Amino acid sequence: MIKAVRGTRDLLPPETALWNVVEAEVREVFRAYNFQEIRTPIFEATELFARGVGEETDIVSKEMYTWEDRGRAESDKGQSLTLRPEATAGIVRAYIEHKLGDRGLNKLYCMGPMFRRERPQKGRYRQFYQIDAEVIGPASAGSERPIRDAEVLEMLNTLLRRLGIADFTLYINSVGDAADRAAYNDALRAALQPVVGKMCADCQRRAVTNPLRVFDCKVPEDQPVIATLPVISNYLGETSREHFQSVQALLKDAGVVFAVNPRLVRGLDYYTRTAFEFTHGALGAQNAILGGGRYDGLAELLGSPQPAPGIGFAIGEDRLVMALQARATEAAASMDVYVAPVGEGMNRKALRLAGDLRREGLAVELGDRSFRLKKMFEAATKAGAKYILIVGENEVKADAFALKNLATGEQVSVPLAELARRIRGG
Ligand code: HAM
């Protein structure tokens, strides 16, 4: 037997109904905040992620699904392609490619699968799903202003509550601008220099190439050393500090509860200033339900002729649905009526009648006259139908059909014209 590949999984009904409920509610919230959908390709040039996310990040250095595409001719060297491990780099690429900056402020969202070759465990998959949103635009459209950060966080706070998630915590931090980062990296290098010899090989390399990434280390023995390293908040310049203060004041005014976590740096290189994460109590080790932040400078890094500051986030949809699992039964598809043809020639009548009811918006399952009636009752019950509708010769002649409520056992004869209303009415 061929099974789904390790780290991937099939999403099955009835859980898929919950995914659809979540996506529909998220779309409504996005509409209220004037976000519009963008769909970017599932694979991109490898260089996009190497440059955007950063060579030294775990995502780029260890977790990407990358391959050499075939060139046109036998002798051609193919292009290096990668399954997207995240959505932000692709959206910013599309923003530049289609000159979306000419339209001013852009609020874009996308939903879909991402791919990272991580060690699979509960809440961590190699193909997982993100709901990603980005606010990007030229500085003249105010895209770098603290109100954008606050608006995004207020939206997330509203969204999670609307979905019925209460047990979450919002952590925020400022990771500074490019100049602050340079000063902080110097301080980190200096602090690491006497101790790094005892750390893992990855940390020894990071200490030279990109010291901030030392915070991504998962090696238990390295954690006591990491806990003693300086925090970035002591290296923020005046403008970053003011920006962060404004974001916090706006959040307080909007009633968004948060905690400042000075050790939150996030695992991707593009972040500047505001960085944030929402965690959820019931998720276990993989408790980050979503993460995001500001990325002023990313567009220029990816070739934009004009600066295009931005801020965004990605919700881990797998984890969001897990947090909502209690609602699964509620969202499970409910079926209105099972149409049971009984007797010669009744399949034709039943097929037409089922079509009429479906056009009325009812969820309908259809039997087959070769089945015994008992079998159709069993099938209707198993499928979760509220009613079974008998389509036999007598019913067709009388233009009135036997409709049985499967929960109460009550059976009534209903004229054709009233069937849909009666079934819908409960
Ligand atoms: P990220 O923190 O790498 O950020 O991922 C965001 C969320 O995706 C995580 O909080 C988690 O819920 C989910 N996630 C990540 N990896 C996995 C996995 N292997 N299995 C299941 N869920 C996972 C980003 O991807 C940024 N692009 C977010 C962003 C958008 N920043 C600015 N704009």
Short mmCIF file of C-alpha atoms and ligand atoms in Angstrom, two decimals:
data_model
loop_
_atom_site.label_atom_id
_atom_site.label_comp_id
_atom_site.label_asym_id
_atom_site.label_seq_id
_atom_site.Cartn_x
_atom_site.Cartn_y
_atom_site.Cartn_z
CA MET A 1 0.00 0.00 0.00
CA ILE A 2 1.23 3.50 -0.86
CA LYS A 3 0.76 5.92 2.03
CA ALA A 4 0.86 9.71 2.34
CA VAL A 5 4.47 10.92 2.62
CA ARG A 6 5.87 11.50 6.15
CA GLY A 7 4.96 14.96 7.39
CA THR A 8 2.00 15.28 4.98
CA ARG A 9 -1.56 14.27 5.70
CA ASP A 10 -5.01 13.99 4.17
CA LEU A 11 -7.59 16.39 5.53
CA LEU A 12 -10.78 14.38 5.71
CA PRO A 13 -14.45 15.12 6.28
CA PRO A 14 -15.95 16.09 8.64
CA GLU A 15 -12.81 18.10 9.62
CA THR A 16 -12.69 19.72 6.17
CA ALA A 17 -16.04 21.37 6.98
CA LEU A 18 -14.34 23.11 9.89
CA TRP A 19 -11.52 24.30 7.59
CA ASN A 20 -14.15 25.80 5.29
CA VAL A 21 -15.95 27.53 8.17
CA VAL A 22 -12.63 29.01 9.35
CA GLU A 23 -11.69 30.19 5.85
CA ALA A 24 -15.14 31.72 5.24
CA GLU A 25 -15.02 33.63 8.54
CA VAL A 26 -11.46 34.78 7.89
CA ARG A 27 -12.46 36.05 4.43
CA GLU A 28 -15.29 38.05 6.00
CA VAL A 29 -12.97 39.64 8.53
CA PHE A 30 -10.44 40.43 5.78
CA ARG A 31 -13.19 42.07 3.75
CA ALA A 32 -14.17 44.26 6.70
CA TYR A 33 -10.54 45.45 6.95
CA ASN A 34 -10.32 45.96 3.17
CA PHE A 35 -7.85 43.13 2.40
CA GLN A 36 -8.00 41.56 -1.06
CA GLU A 37 -6.89 38.12 -2.16
CA ILE A 38 -3.70 37.37 -4.07
CA ARG A 39 -2.69 33.88 -5.24
CA THR A 40 1.00 33.41 -5.95
CA PRO A 41 2.70 30.27 -7.33
CA ILE A 42 3.52 27.33 -5.06
CA PHE A 43 7.10 27.32 -6.33
CA GLU A 44 9.44 30.19 -6.92
CA ALA A 45 13.10 30.81 -7.78
CA THR A 46 15.22 29.54 -4.88
CA GLU A 47 17.06 32.85 -4.79
CA LEU A 48 13.84 34.64 -3.71
CA PHE A 49 13.80 32.81 -0.38
CA ALA A 50 17.59 32.81 0.03
CA ARG A 51 17.61 36.59 -0.28
CA GLY A 52 14.26 37.33 1.35
CA VAL A 53 14.10 34.92 4.28
CA GLY A 54 17.89 34.78 4.72
CA GLU A 55 20.63 32.21 3.95
CA GLU A 56 21.44 31.56 7.59
CA THR A 57 17.85 30.90 8.77
CA ASP A 58 16.81 27.32 9.55
CA ILE A 59 14.15 27.58 6.85
CA VAL A 60 16.63 28.33 4.05
CA SER A 61 19.67 26.42 5.30
CA LYS A 62 17.89 23.19 6.33
CA GLU A 63 14.22 22.98 5.48
CA MET A 64 13.54 23.89 1.86
CA TYR A 65 12.38 21.52 -0.85
CA THR A 66 14.69 22.63 -3.64
CA TRP A 67 15.45 21.07 -7.00
CA GLU A 68 17.22 21.85 -10.22
CA ASP A 69 14.61 22.26 -12.95
CA ARG A 70 15.43 20.83 -16.36
CA GLY A 71 16.79 23.31 -18.89
CA ARG A 72 15.26 23.51 -22.38
CA ALA A 73 18.14 21.80 -24.13
CA GLU A 74 20.04 18.78 -22.85
CA SER A 75 23.09 20.98 -22.24
CA ASP A 76 21.15 23.77 -20.49
CA LYS A 77 21.66 24.10 -16.81
CA GLY A 78 18.26 24.30 -15.21
CA GLN A 79 17.01 26.90 -12.79
CA SER A 80 16.99 26.19 -9.06
CA LEU A 81 13.38 26.13 -7.84
CA THR A 82 11.88 25.79 -4.36
CA LEU A 83 8.45 24.92 -2.96
CA ARG A 84 7.43 28.02 -1.02
CA PRO A 85 8.25 27.68 2.69
CA GLU A 86 6.31 30.88 3.43
CA ALA A 87 4.25 33.43 1.52
CA THR A 88 5.69 36.87 2.28
CA ALA A 89 8.66 36.72 -0.14
CA GLY A 90 6.37 35.65 -3.02
CA ILE A 91 3.81 38.37 -2.29
CA VAL A 92 6.50 41.06 -2.13
CA ARG A 93 7.94 39.71 -5.40
CA ALA A 94 4.47 39.99 -7.01
CA TYR A 95 4.07 43.49 -5.54
CA ILE A 96 7.27 44.57 -7.30
CA GLU A 97 6.65 42.64 -10.52
CA HIS A 98 3.16 44.10 -11.04
CA LYS A 99 4.05 47.57 -9.74
CA LEU A 100 1.29 47.35 -7.14
CA GLY A 101 2.94 50.30 -5.39
CA ASP A 102 1.42 52.57 -8.04
CA ARG A 103 -1.95 51.85 -6.43
CA GLY A 104 -0.86 53.16 -3.01
CA LEU A 105 -1.44 51.05 0.05
CA ASN A 106 -2.02 47.38 -0.68
CA LYS A 107 -3.67 45.01 1.73
CA LEU A 108 -3.28 41.50 0.40
CA TYR A 109 -4.02 38.04 1.75
CA CYS A 110 -3.53 34.49 0.58
CA MET A 111 -4.30 31.02 1.88
CA GLY A 112 -2.60 27.82 0.91
CA PRO A 113 0.02 25.14 1.48
CA MET A 114 3.62 25.86 2.50
CA PHE A 115 6.48 23.36 2.64
CA ARG A 116 9.26 22.94 5.18
CA ARG A 117 11.32 19.84 5.79
CA GLU A 118 11.01 19.96 9.58
CA ARG A 119 10.86 17.01 11.96
CA PRO A 120 7.15 16.12 11.98
CA GLN A 121 5.27 16.15 15.29
CA LYS A 122 1.87 17.24 16.59
CA GLY A 123 1.12 20.61 15.00
CA ARG A 124 4.23 20.49 12.79
CA TYR A 125 4.02 19.17 9.26
CA ARG A 126 6.13 19.25 6.11
CA GLN A 127 3.13 20.42 4.11
CA PHE A 128 1.14 22.82 6.25
CA TYR A 129 -1.29 25.62 5.55
CA GLN A 130 -0.99 29.32 6.19
CA ILE A 131 -3.44 32.19 6.11
CA ASP A 132 -1.14 35.07 5.27
CA ALA A 133 -1.87 38.80 5.10
CA GLU A 134 0.40 41.68 4.18
CA VAL A 135 0.06 45.49 4.19
CA ILE A 136 2.59 46.96 1.73
CA GLY A 137 2.92 50.28 0.00
CA PRO A 138 5.13 53.28 -0.65
CA ALA A 139 6.05 55.33 2.40
CA SER A 140 3.90 58.14 0.93
CA ALA A 141 0.89 55.88 1.60
CA GLY A 142 1.89 55.66 5.27
CA SER A 143 2.74 51.96 5.15
CA GLU A 144 5.50 52.32 7.76
CA ARG A 145 3.33 54.19 10.31
CA PRO A 146 2.57 52.63 13.71
CA ILE A 147 -1.17 52.73 13.00
CA ARG A 148 -0.70 50.00 10.38
CA ASP A 149 0.96 47.73 12.98
CA ALA A 150 -1.83 48.42 15.44
CA GLU A 151 -4.54 47.85 12.83
CA VAL A 152 -3.08 44.46 11.88
CA LEU A 153 -2.84 43.36 15.53
CA GLU A 154 -6.32 44.65 16.35
CA MET A 155 -7.66 42.67 13.35
CA LEU A 156 -5.99 39.48 14.61
CA ASN A 157 -7.39 40.03 18.08
CA THR A 158 -10.88 40.45 16.57
CA LEU A 159 -10.45 37.47 14.25
CA LEU A 160 -9.37 35.00 16.93
CA ARG A 161 -12.20 36.06 19.25
CA ARG A 162 -14.73 35.83 16.45
CA LEU A 163 -13.57 32.28 15.73
CA GLY A 164 -14.19 31.48 19.38
CA ILE A 165 -10.54 31.31 20.50
CA ALA A 166 -10.03 33.02 23.85
CA ASP A 167 -7.04 31.23 25.35
CA PHE A 168 -4.32 33.12 23.45
CA THR A 169 -1.47 35.46 24.34
CA LEU A 170 -0.02 38.16 22.10
CA TYR A 171 3.72 38.76 22.51
CA ILE A 172 5.31 41.76 20.82
CA ASN A 173 8.83 43.13 20.53
CA SER A 174 10.79 45.57 18.42
CA VAL A 175 13.77 44.13 16.55
CA GLY A 176 14.89 47.61 15.44
CA ASP A 177 15.85 49.00 12.05
CA ALA A 178 18.95 48.18 9.99
CA ALA A 179 21.20 50.55 11.96
CA ASP A 180 19.98 49.23 15.34
CA ARG A 181 20.53 45.69 14.09
CA ALA A 182 24.13 46.44 13.12
CA ALA A 183 24.84 47.78 16.62
CA TYR A 184 23.08 44.80 18.20
CA ASN A 185 24.95 42.30 16.03
CA ASP A 186 28.25 43.85 17.17
CA ALA A 187 27.15 43.49 20.79
CA LEU A 188 26.09 39.89 20.20
CA ARG A 189 29.41 39.01 18.53
CA ALA A 190 31.29 40.52 21.45
CA ALA A 191 29.13 38.64 23.99
CA LEU A 192 29.44 35.36 22.06
CA GLN A 193 33.16 35.55 21.46
CA PRO A 194 34.32 34.12 24.84
CA VAL A 195 31.58 31.45 25.07
CA VAL A 196 30.81 30.33 21.52
CA GLY A 197 33.55 27.69 21.54
CA LYS A 198 31.36 25.59 23.84
CA MET A 199 28.27 25.98 21.67
CA CYS A 200 26.98 23.80 18.80
CA ALA A 201 28.58 23.95 15.33
CA ASP A 202 25.60 25.89 13.92
CA CYS A 203 25.95 28.57 16.61
CA GLN A 204 29.69 28.83 16.01
CA ARG A 205 28.97 29.59 12.35
CA ARG A 206 26.04 31.93 13.12
CA ALA A 207 28.17 33.90 15.57
CA VAL A 208 30.30 34.93 12.60
CA THR A 209 27.75 35.20 9.76
CA ASN A 210 24.50 36.27 11.42
CA PRO A 211 24.61 36.34 15.24
CA LEU A 212 20.87 37.07 15.62
CA ARG A 213 20.18 33.54 14.38
CA VAL A 214 21.82 32.09 17.50
CA PHE A 215 18.39 32.62 19.09
CA ASP A 216 16.94 29.94 16.77
CA CYS A 217 19.17 27.28 18.37
CA LYS A 218 17.22 24.35 19.85
CA VAL A 219 20.21 22.53 21.40
CA PRO A 220 19.40 22.22 25.15
CA GLU A 221 23.04 22.65 26.29
CA ASP A 222 23.27 26.01 24.48
CA GLN A 223 20.19 27.53 26.12
CA PRO A 224 21.87 28.72 29.37
CA VAL A 225 24.42 30.66 27.28
CA ILE A 226 21.72 32.13 25.04
CA ALA A 227 19.79 33.30 28.11
CA THR A 228 22.74 35.52 29.11
CA LEU A 229 23.05 37.32 25.75
CA PRO A 230 22.07 41.00 25.53
CA VAL A 231 18.50 41.83 24.45
CA ILE A 232 17.78 43.98 21.42
CA SER A 233 15.61 46.50 23.31
CA ASN A 234 18.80 48.02 24.76
CA TYR A 235 20.11 48.73 21.25
CA LEU A 236 17.08 50.46 19.72
CA GLY A 237 17.65 53.94 18.33
CA GLU A 238 15.34 56.87 18.98
CA THR A 239 13.08 56.34 15.91
CA SER A 240 12.59 52.62 16.54
CA ARG A 241 11.87 53.24 20.20
CA GLU A 242 9.28 55.92 19.37
CA HIS A 243 7.67 53.69 16.75
CA PHE A 244 7.38 50.85 19.26
CA GLN A 245 5.96 53.18 21.93
CA SER A 246 3.32 54.45 19.49
CA VAL A 247 2.30 50.91 18.53
CA GLN A 248 1.88 49.99 22.19
CA ALA A 249 -0.15 53.14 22.97
CA LEU A 250 -2.47 52.47 20.03
CA LEU A 251 -2.95 48.85 21.08
CA LYS A 252 -3.85 49.92 24.62
CA ASP A 253 -6.39 52.41 23.26
CA ALA A 254 -7.88 49.70 21.06
CA GLY A 255 -8.19 47.34 24.02
CA VAL A 256 -5.75 44.80 22.61
CA VAL A 257 -4.01 42.96 25.45
CA PHE A 258 -0.34 42.13 24.85
CA ALA A 259 2.91 41.34 26.64
CA VAL A 260 6.31 42.65 25.57
CA ASN A 261 8.80 39.81 25.16
CA PRO A 262 12.29 41.32 24.69
CA ARG A 263 13.66 37.93 23.55
CA LEU A 264 11.25 37.55 20.64
CA VAL A 265 13.31 37.91 17.43
CA ARG A 266 11.45 35.54 15.02
CA GLY A 267 13.17 33.03 12.74
CA LEU A 268 13.24 35.00 9.49
CA ASP A 269 15.79 37.69 8.58
CA TYR A 270 13.50 40.26 7.02
CA TYR A 271 11.93 41.62 10.19
CA THR A 272 12.44 45.21 11.30
CA ARG A 273 10.84 47.00 14.24
CA THR A 274 7.57 45.33 15.32
CA ALA A 275 7.68 41.53 15.60
CA PHE A 276 4.90 39.48 17.17
CA GLU A 277 3.57 36.03 17.91
CA PHE A 278 0.27 34.70 19.23
CA THR A 279 0.51 31.52 21.29
CA HIS A 280 -2.33 29.26 22.34
CA GLY A 281 -2.54 27.35 25.59
CA ALA A 282 -3.92 24.04 24.34
CA LEU A 283 -1.45 23.35 21.53
CA GLY A 284 1.48 21.77 23.39
CA ALA A 285 5.06 22.25 22.20
CA GLN A 286 4.12 23.84 18.87
CA ASN A 287 2.07 26.57 20.51
CA ALA A 288 2.65 29.46 18.07
CA ILE A 289 -0.66 29.84 16.32
CA LEU A 290 0.59 32.73 14.20
CA GLY A 291 3.57 35.00 13.76
CA GLY A 292 4.48 38.12 11.89
CA GLY A 293 6.00 41.53 11.90
CA ARG A 294 7.22 44.52 9.97
CA TYR A 295 9.70 44.14 7.10
CA ASP A 296 10.76 47.62 5.95
CA GLY A 297 13.60 47.11 3.45
CA LEU A 298 12.53 43.69 2.14
CA ALA A 299 11.12 45.12 -1.11
CA GLU A 300 14.40 46.91 -1.88
CA LEU A 301 16.32 43.73 -1.06
CA LEU A 302 14.19 41.92 -3.66
CA GLY A 303 14.83 44.57 -6.32
CA SER A 304 12.14 47.20 -5.82
CA PRO A 305 13.30 50.56 -7.19
CA GLN A 306 11.24 52.34 -4.50
CA PRO A 307 11.06 51.60 -0.78
CA ALA A 308 7.88 49.73 0.14
CA PRO A 309 7.65 49.25 3.91
CA GLY A 310 5.27 46.51 4.99
CA ILE A 311 3.87 44.48 7.85
CA GLY A 312 2.09 41.14 7.85
CA PHE A 313 1.51 37.82 9.50
CA ALA A 314 0.81 34.18 8.81
CA ILE A 315 -1.62 32.07 10.80
CA GLY A 316 -0.77 28.36 10.96
CA GLU A 317 -4.13 27.07 9.78
CA ASP A 318 -3.43 23.50 10.92
CA ARG A 319 -2.85 24.81 14.46
CA LEU A 320 -5.80 27.19 14.30
CA VAL A 321 -8.12 24.33 13.36
CA MET A 322 -6.59 22.18 16.11
CA ALA A 323 -7.44 24.91 18.63
CA LEU A 324 -10.99 24.86 17.31
CA GLN A 325 -11.41 21.10 17.22
CA ALA A 326 -14.22 21.36 19.76
CA ARG A 327 -16.30 23.08 17.12
CA ALA A 328 -15.79 20.29 14.58
CA THR A 329 -19.04 18.45 15.21
CA GLU A 330 -20.98 21.70 15.10
CA ALA A 331 -19.53 22.53 11.69
CA ALA A 332 -19.88 19.02 10.28
CA ALA A 333 -21.89 18.99 7.08
CA SER A 334 -25.56 18.40 7.76
CA MET A 335 -27.65 16.67 5.15
CA ASP A 336 -31.28 17.64 4.67
CA VAL A 337 -32.95 14.77 2.88
CA TYR A 338 -32.32 11.34 1.41
CA VAL A 339 -34.48 10.72 -1.67
CA ALA A 340 -35.44 7.04 -1.90
CA PRO A 341 -36.81 5.78 -5.22
CA VAL A 342 -39.05 2.71 -4.76
CA GLY A 343 -40.20 0.68 -7.77
CA GLU A 344 -39.88 0.46 -11.53
CA GLY A 345 -39.14 3.73 -13.34
CA MET A 346 -38.76 5.68 -10.09
CA ASN A 347 -35.03 6.46 -10.50
CA ARG A 348 -35.90 8.97 -13.24
CA LYS A 349 -38.52 10.70 -11.07
CA ALA A 350 -36.25 10.69 -8.03
CA LEU A 351 -33.28 12.12 -9.94
CA ARG A 352 -35.44 15.03 -11.17
CA LEU A 353 -36.95 15.65 -7.76
CA ALA A 354 -33.52 15.57 -6.08
CA GLY A 355 -32.31 18.10 -8.69
CA ASP A 356 -35.27 20.41 -7.91
CA LEU A 357 -34.58 20.24 -4.18
CA ARG A 358 -30.85 20.84 -4.69
CA ARG A 359 -31.61 23.94 -6.77
CA GLU A 360 -33.66 25.12 -3.78
CA GLY A 361 -30.41 25.03 -1.81
CA LEU A 362 -31.03 21.81 0.12
CA ALA A 363 -28.34 19.18 0.71
CA VAL A 364 -29.70 16.02 -0.85
CA GLU A 365 -28.50 12.40 -1.13
CA LEU A 366 -30.03 10.06 -3.68
CA GLY A 367 -30.64 6.30 -3.39
CA ASP A 368 -31.25 3.74 -6.14
CA ARG A 369 -34.40 1.75 -6.80
CA SER A 370 -32.36 -1.48 -6.85
CA PHE A 371 -31.75 -1.00 -3.08
CA ARG A 372 -34.25 -2.33 -0.59
CA LEU A 373 -36.09 0.36 1.37
CA LYS A 374 -34.51 -0.88 4.64
CA LYS A 375 -31.05 -0.38 3.17
CA MET A 376 -31.94 3.17 2.11
CA PHE A 377 -33.19 3.97 5.63
CA GLU A 378 -29.87 2.75 7.00
CA ALA A 379 -27.91 4.76 4.43
CA ALA A 380 -29.96 7.91 5.20
CA THR A 381 -29.33 7.55 8.93
CA LYS A 382 -25.62 6.90 8.41
CA ALA A 383 -25.32 9.95 6.17
CA GLY A 384 -26.88 12.12 8.88
CA ALA A 385 -30.00 13.04 6.84
CA LYS A 386 -32.81 14.81 8.68
CA TYR A 387 -35.52 13.30 6.42
CA ILE A 388 -36.08 10.45 4.04
CA LEU A 389 -38.39 11.11 1.11
CA ILE A 390 -40.13 8.15 -0.55
CA VAL A 391 -40.60 8.40 -4.32
CA GLY A 392 -42.95 5.57 -5.36
CA GLU A 393 -45.64 5.15 -8.01
CA ASN A 394 -48.49 6.11 -5.64
CA GLU A 395 -46.69 9.25 -4.54
CA VAL A 396 -45.99 10.31 -8.13
CA LYS A 397 -49.65 9.75 -9.07
CA ALA A 398 -50.91 11.72 -6.06
CA ASP A 399 -48.22 14.43 -6.49
CA ALA A 400 -47.65 14.16 -2.74
CA PHE A 401 -44.69 12.39 -1.14
CA ALA A 402 -44.11 10.48 2.07
CA LEU A 403 -41.59 12.50 4.15
CA LYS A 404 -40.27 10.87 7.30
CA ASN A 405 -38.38 12.72 10.02
CA LEU A 406 -35.56 10.33 10.92
CA ALA A 407 -35.09 11.75 14.41
CA THR A 408 -38.75 11.67 15.55
CA GLY A 409 -40.10 8.94 13.26
CA GLU A 410 -43.01 11.20 12.30
CA GLN A 411 -44.22 10.65 8.71
CA VAL A 412 -46.41 13.01 6.69
CA SER A 413 -47.59 13.25 3.11
CA VAL A 414 -46.41 16.53 1.56
CA PRO A 415 -47.54 18.00 -1.78
CA LEU A 416 -44.73 18.44 -4.30
CA ALA A 417 -44.96 22.25 -4.27
CA GLU A 418 -44.47 22.38 -0.49
CA LEU A 419 -41.63 19.87 -0.17
CA ALA A 420 -38.65 22.26 -0.11
CA ARG A 421 -40.31 24.63 2.38
CA ARG A 422 -41.35 21.75 4.61
CA ILE A 423 -37.87 20.17 4.64
CA ARG A 424 -36.19 23.50 5.27
CA GLY A 425 -38.68 24.41 7.97
CA GLY A 426 -37.57 21.45 10.08
P1 HAM B 1 6.47 31.73 10.62
O1 HAM B 1 6.56 32.09 12.05
O2 HAM B 1 7.60 30.99 10.03
O3 HAM B 1 6.24 33.08 9.84
O4 HAM B 1 5.14 30.90 10.38
C1 HAM B 1 3.88 31.42 10.78
C2 HAM B 1 3.04 30.33 11.39
O5 HAM B 1 2.93 29.22 10.51
C3 HAM B 1 3.60 29.74 12.67
O6 HAM B 1 3.29 30.54 13.79
C4 HAM B 1 2.88 28.40 12.73
O7 HAM B 1 1.57 28.56 13.26
C5 HAM B 1 2.77 28.03 11.27
N1 HAM B 1 3.80 27.04 10.90
C6 HAM B 1 5.09 27.26 10.60
N2 HAM B 1 5.72 26.11 10.31
C7 HAM B 1 4.81 25.12 10.45
C8 HAM B 1 4.85 23.69 10.30
N3 HAM B 1 5.95 23.04 9.91
N4 HAM B 1 3.70 23.00 10.54
C9 HAM B 1 2.57 23.64 10.91
N5 HAM B 1 2.48 24.97 11.04
C10 HAM B 1 3.59 25.71 10.83
C11 HAM B 1 6.11 33.18 8.47
O8 HAM B 1 5.96 32.25 7.74
C12 HAM B 1 6.07 34.62 7.97
N6 HAM B 1 5.99 34.59 6.48
C13 HAM B 1 4.90 35.36 8.57
C14 HAM B 1 4.81 36.78 8.08
C15 HAM B 1 3.98 37.26 7.14
N7 HAM B 1 5.58 37.78 8.49
C16 HAM B 1 5.25 38.88 7.84
N8 HAM B 1 4.27 38.56 6.98
#
